[in-house]
XYZ file of N, CA, C and O in Angstrom:
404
model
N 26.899 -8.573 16.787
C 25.884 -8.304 17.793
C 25.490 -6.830 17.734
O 26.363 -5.965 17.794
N 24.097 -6.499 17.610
C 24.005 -5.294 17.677
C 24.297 -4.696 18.963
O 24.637 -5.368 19.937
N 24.141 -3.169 18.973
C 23.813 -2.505 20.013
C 22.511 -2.637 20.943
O 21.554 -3.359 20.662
N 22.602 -1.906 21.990
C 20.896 -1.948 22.589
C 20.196 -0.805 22.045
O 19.076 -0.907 21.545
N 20.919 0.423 22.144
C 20.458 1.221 20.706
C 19.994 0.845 19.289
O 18.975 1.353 18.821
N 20.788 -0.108 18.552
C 20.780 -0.154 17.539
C 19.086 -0.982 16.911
O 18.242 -0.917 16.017
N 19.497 -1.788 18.286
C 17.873 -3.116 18.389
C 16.753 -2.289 18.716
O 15.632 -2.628 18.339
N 16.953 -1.110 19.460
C 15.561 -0.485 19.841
C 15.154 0.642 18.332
O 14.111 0.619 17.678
N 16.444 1.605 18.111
C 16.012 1.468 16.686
C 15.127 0.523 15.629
O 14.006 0.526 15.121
N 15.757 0.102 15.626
C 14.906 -1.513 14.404
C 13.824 -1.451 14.919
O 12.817 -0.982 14.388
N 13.924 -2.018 16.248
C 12.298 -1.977 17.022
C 10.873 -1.462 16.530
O 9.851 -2.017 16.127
N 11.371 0.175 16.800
C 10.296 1.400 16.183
C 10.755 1.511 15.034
O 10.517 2.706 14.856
N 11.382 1.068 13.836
C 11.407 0.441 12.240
C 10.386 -0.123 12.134
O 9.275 0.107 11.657
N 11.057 -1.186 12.815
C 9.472 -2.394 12.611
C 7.895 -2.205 12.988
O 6.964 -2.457 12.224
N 7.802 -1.786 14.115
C 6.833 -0.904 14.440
C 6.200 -0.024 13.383
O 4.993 -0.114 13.160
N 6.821 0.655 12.856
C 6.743 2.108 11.830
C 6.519 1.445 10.937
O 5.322 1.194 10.795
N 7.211 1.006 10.198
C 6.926 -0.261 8.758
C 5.949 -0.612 8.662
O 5.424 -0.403 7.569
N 4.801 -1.635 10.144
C 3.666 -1.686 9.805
C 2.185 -0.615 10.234
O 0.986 -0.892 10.220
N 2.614 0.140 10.447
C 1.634 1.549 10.908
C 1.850 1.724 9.141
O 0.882 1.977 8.423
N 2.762 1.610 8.782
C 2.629 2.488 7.323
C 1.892 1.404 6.203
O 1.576 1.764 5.069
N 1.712 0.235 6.646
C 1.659 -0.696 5.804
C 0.053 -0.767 5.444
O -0.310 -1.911 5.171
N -1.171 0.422 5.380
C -2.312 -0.249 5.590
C -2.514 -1.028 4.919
O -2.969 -2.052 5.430
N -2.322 -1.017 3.546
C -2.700 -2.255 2.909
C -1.185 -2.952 2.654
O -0.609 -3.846 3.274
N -0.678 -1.946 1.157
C 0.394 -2.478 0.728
C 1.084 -1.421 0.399
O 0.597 -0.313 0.626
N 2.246 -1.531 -0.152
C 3.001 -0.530 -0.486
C 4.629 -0.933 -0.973
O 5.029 -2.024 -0.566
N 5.348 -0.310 -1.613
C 6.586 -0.660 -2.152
C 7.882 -0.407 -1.442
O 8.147 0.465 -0.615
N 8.744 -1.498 -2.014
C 10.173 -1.062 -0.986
C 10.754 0.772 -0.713
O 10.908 1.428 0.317
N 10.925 1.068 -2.031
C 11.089 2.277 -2.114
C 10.083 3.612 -1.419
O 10.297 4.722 -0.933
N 8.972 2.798 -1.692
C 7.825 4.395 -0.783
C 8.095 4.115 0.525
O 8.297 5.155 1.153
N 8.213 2.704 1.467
C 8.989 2.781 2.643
C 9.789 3.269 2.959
O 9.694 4.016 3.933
N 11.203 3.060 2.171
C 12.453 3.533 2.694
C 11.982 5.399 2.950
O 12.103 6.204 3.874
N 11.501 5.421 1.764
C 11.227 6.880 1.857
C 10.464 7.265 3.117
O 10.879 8.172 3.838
N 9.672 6.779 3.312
C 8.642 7.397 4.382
C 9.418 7.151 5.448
O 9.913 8.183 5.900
N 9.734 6.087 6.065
C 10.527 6.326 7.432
C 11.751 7.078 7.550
O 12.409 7.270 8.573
N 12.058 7.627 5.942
C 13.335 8.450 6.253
C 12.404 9.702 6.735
O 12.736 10.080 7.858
N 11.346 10.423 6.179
C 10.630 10.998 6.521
C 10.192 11.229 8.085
O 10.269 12.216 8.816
N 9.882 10.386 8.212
C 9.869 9.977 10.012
C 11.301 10.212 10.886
O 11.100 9.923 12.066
N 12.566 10.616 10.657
C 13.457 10.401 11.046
C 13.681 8.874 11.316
O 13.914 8.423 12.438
N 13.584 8.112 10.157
C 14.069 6.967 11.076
C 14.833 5.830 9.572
O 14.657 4.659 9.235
N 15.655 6.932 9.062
C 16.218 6.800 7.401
C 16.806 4.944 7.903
O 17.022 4.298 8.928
N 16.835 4.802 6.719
C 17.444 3.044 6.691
C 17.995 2.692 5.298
O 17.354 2.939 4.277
N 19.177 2.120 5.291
C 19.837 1.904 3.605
C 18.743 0.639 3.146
O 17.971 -0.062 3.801
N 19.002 0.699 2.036
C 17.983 -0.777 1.044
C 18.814 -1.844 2.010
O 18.279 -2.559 2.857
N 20.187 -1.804 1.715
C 20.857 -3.139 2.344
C 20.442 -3.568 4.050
O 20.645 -4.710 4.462
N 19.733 -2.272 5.099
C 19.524 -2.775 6.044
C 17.889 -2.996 5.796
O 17.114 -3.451 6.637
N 17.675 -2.728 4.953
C 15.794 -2.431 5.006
C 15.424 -4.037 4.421
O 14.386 -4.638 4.697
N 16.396 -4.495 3.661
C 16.030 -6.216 3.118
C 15.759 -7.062 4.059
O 14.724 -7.702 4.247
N 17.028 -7.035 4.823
C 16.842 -7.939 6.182
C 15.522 -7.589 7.518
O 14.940 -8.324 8.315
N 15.473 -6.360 7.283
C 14.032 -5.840 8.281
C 12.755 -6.851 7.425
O 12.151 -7.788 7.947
N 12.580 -6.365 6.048
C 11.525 -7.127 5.435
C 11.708 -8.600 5.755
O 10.972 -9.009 6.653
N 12.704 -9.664 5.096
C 12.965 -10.626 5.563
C 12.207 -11.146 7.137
O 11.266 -11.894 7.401
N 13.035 -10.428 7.861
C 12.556 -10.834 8.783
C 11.033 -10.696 9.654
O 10.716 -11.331 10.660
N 10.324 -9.788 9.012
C 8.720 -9.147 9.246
C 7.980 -10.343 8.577
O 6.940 -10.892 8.939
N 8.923 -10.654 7.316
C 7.919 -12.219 6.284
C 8.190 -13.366 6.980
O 7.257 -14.161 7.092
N 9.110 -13.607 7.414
C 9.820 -14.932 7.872
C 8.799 -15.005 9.238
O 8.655 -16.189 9.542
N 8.038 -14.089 10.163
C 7.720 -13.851 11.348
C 5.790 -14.140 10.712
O 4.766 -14.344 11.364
N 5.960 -14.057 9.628
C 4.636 -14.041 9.053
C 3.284 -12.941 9.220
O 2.059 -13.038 9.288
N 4.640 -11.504 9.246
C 3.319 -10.142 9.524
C 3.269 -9.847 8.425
O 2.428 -8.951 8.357
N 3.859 -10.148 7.001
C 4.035 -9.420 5.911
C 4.213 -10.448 4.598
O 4.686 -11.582 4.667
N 3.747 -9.816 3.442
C 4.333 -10.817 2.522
C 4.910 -10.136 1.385
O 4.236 -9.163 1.048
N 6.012 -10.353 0.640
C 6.642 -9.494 -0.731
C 6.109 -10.122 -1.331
O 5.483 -11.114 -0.960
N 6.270 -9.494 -2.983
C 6.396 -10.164 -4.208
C 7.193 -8.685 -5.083
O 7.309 -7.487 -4.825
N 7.689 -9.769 -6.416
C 8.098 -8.369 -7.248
C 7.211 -8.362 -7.999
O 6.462 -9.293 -8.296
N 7.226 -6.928 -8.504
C 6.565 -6.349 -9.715
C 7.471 -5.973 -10.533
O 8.514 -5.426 -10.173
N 7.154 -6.239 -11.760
C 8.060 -5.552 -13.014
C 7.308 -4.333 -13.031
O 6.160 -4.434 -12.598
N 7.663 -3.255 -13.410
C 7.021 -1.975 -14.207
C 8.111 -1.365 -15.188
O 9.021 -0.679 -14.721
N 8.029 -1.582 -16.363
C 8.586 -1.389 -17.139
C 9.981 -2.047 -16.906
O 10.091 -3.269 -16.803
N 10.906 -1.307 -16.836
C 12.557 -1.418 -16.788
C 12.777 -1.810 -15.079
O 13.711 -2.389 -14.525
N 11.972 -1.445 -14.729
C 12.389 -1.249 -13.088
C 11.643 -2.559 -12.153
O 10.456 -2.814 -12.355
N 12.304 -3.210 -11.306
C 11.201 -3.978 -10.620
C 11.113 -3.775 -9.270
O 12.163 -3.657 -8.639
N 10.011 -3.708 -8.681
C 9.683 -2.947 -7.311
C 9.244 -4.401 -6.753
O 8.849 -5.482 -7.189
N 9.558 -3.762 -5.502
C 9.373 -4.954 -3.755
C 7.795 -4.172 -3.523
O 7.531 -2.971 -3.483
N 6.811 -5.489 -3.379
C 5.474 -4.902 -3.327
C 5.011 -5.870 -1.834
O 4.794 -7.079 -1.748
N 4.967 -4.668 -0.641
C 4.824 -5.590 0.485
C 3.499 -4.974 1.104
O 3.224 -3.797 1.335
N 2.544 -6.478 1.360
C 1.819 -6.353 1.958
C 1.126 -6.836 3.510
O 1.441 -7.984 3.824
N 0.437 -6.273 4.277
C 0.149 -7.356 5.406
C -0.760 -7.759 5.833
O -1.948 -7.441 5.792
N -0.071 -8.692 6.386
C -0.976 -10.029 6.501
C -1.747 -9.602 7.901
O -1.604 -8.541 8.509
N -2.633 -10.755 8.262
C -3.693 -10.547 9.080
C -3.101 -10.633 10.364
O -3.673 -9.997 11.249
N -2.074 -11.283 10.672
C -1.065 -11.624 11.861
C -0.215 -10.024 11.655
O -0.610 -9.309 12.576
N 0.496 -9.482 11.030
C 0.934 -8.357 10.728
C -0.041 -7.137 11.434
O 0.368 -6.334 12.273
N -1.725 -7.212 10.768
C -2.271 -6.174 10.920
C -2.701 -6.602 12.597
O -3.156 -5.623 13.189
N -2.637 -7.855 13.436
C -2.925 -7.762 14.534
C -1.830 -7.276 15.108
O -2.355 -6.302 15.647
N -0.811 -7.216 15.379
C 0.789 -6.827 15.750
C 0.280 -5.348 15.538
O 0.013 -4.804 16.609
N 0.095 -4.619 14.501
C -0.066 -3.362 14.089
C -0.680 -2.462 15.075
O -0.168 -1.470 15.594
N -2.296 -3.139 15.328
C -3.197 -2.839 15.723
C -3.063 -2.922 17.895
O -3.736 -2.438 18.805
N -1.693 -3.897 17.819
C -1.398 -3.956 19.356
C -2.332 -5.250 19.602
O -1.977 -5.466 20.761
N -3.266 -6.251 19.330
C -3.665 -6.982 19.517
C -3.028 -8.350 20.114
O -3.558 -9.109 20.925
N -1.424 -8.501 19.346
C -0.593 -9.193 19.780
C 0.694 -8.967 19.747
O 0.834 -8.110 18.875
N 1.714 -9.229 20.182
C 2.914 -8.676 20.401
C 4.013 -9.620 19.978
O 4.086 -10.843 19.865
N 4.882 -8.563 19.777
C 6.541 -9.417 19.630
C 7.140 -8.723 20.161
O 6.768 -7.579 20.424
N 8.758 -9.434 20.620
C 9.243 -8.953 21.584
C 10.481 -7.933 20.860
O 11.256 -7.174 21.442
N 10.372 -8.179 19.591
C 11.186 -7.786 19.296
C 10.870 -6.403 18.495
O 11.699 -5.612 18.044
N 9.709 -6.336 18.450
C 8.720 -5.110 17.339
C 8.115 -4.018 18.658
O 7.084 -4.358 19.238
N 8.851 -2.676 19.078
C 8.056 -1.568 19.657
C 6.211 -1.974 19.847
O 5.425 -2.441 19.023
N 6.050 -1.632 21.027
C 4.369 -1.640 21.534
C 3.918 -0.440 20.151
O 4.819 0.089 19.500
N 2.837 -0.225 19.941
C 1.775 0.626 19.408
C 2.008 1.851 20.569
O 2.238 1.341 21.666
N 2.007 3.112 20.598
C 1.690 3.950 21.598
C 0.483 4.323 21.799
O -0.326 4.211 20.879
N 0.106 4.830 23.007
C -1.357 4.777 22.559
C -1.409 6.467 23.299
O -0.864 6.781 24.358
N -2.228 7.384 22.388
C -2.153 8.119 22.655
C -3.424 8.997 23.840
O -4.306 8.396 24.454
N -3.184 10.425 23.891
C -3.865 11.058 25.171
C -5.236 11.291 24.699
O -5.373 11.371 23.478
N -6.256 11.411 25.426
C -7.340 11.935 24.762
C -7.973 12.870 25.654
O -8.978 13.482 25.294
């Protein structure tokens, strides 16, 4: 069982994951960028975040070979970019903030 910390973390993960997602982008430029963000995550917890963003149907993987190496190429979906955009919600994915003007 997680923490209530630990879930609100993930939360603004998940949240963050798709703010970063405009179109598409790779496992690795994620991990990177939300470490960037303060909000670092190992590959082994970042699988199950993806997993569960696809399984929810905001996102979709595939691999790419490039040369020697094969990259997680995730993109989102139209249900994803409404979640993103705050249009619709999960309970388990941080609100959008909306900022001052």
């Amino acid at each position: 069982m997680n923490s209530p910390t630990s879930d609100v973390v993930e939360s603004i993960r998940a949240r963050t994951l798709l703010e970063l997602l405009d179109v598409t982008g790779n496992d690795e430029a994620l991990i990177e960028a939300l470490a960037e963000l303060g909000l670092a995550i190992s590959q082994a917890a970042f699988v199950p975040l993806l997993e569960r963003l696809e399984t929810a149907g905001l996102i979709e993987t595939s691999r790419v070979q490039i040369g020697p190496v094969a990259a997680r190429v995730v993109a989102l979906t139209m249900a994803g970019d409404d979640v993103r955009r705050g249009r619709t919600e999960r309970d388990w994915i941080a609100a959008p903030t909306v900022s001052a003007a």
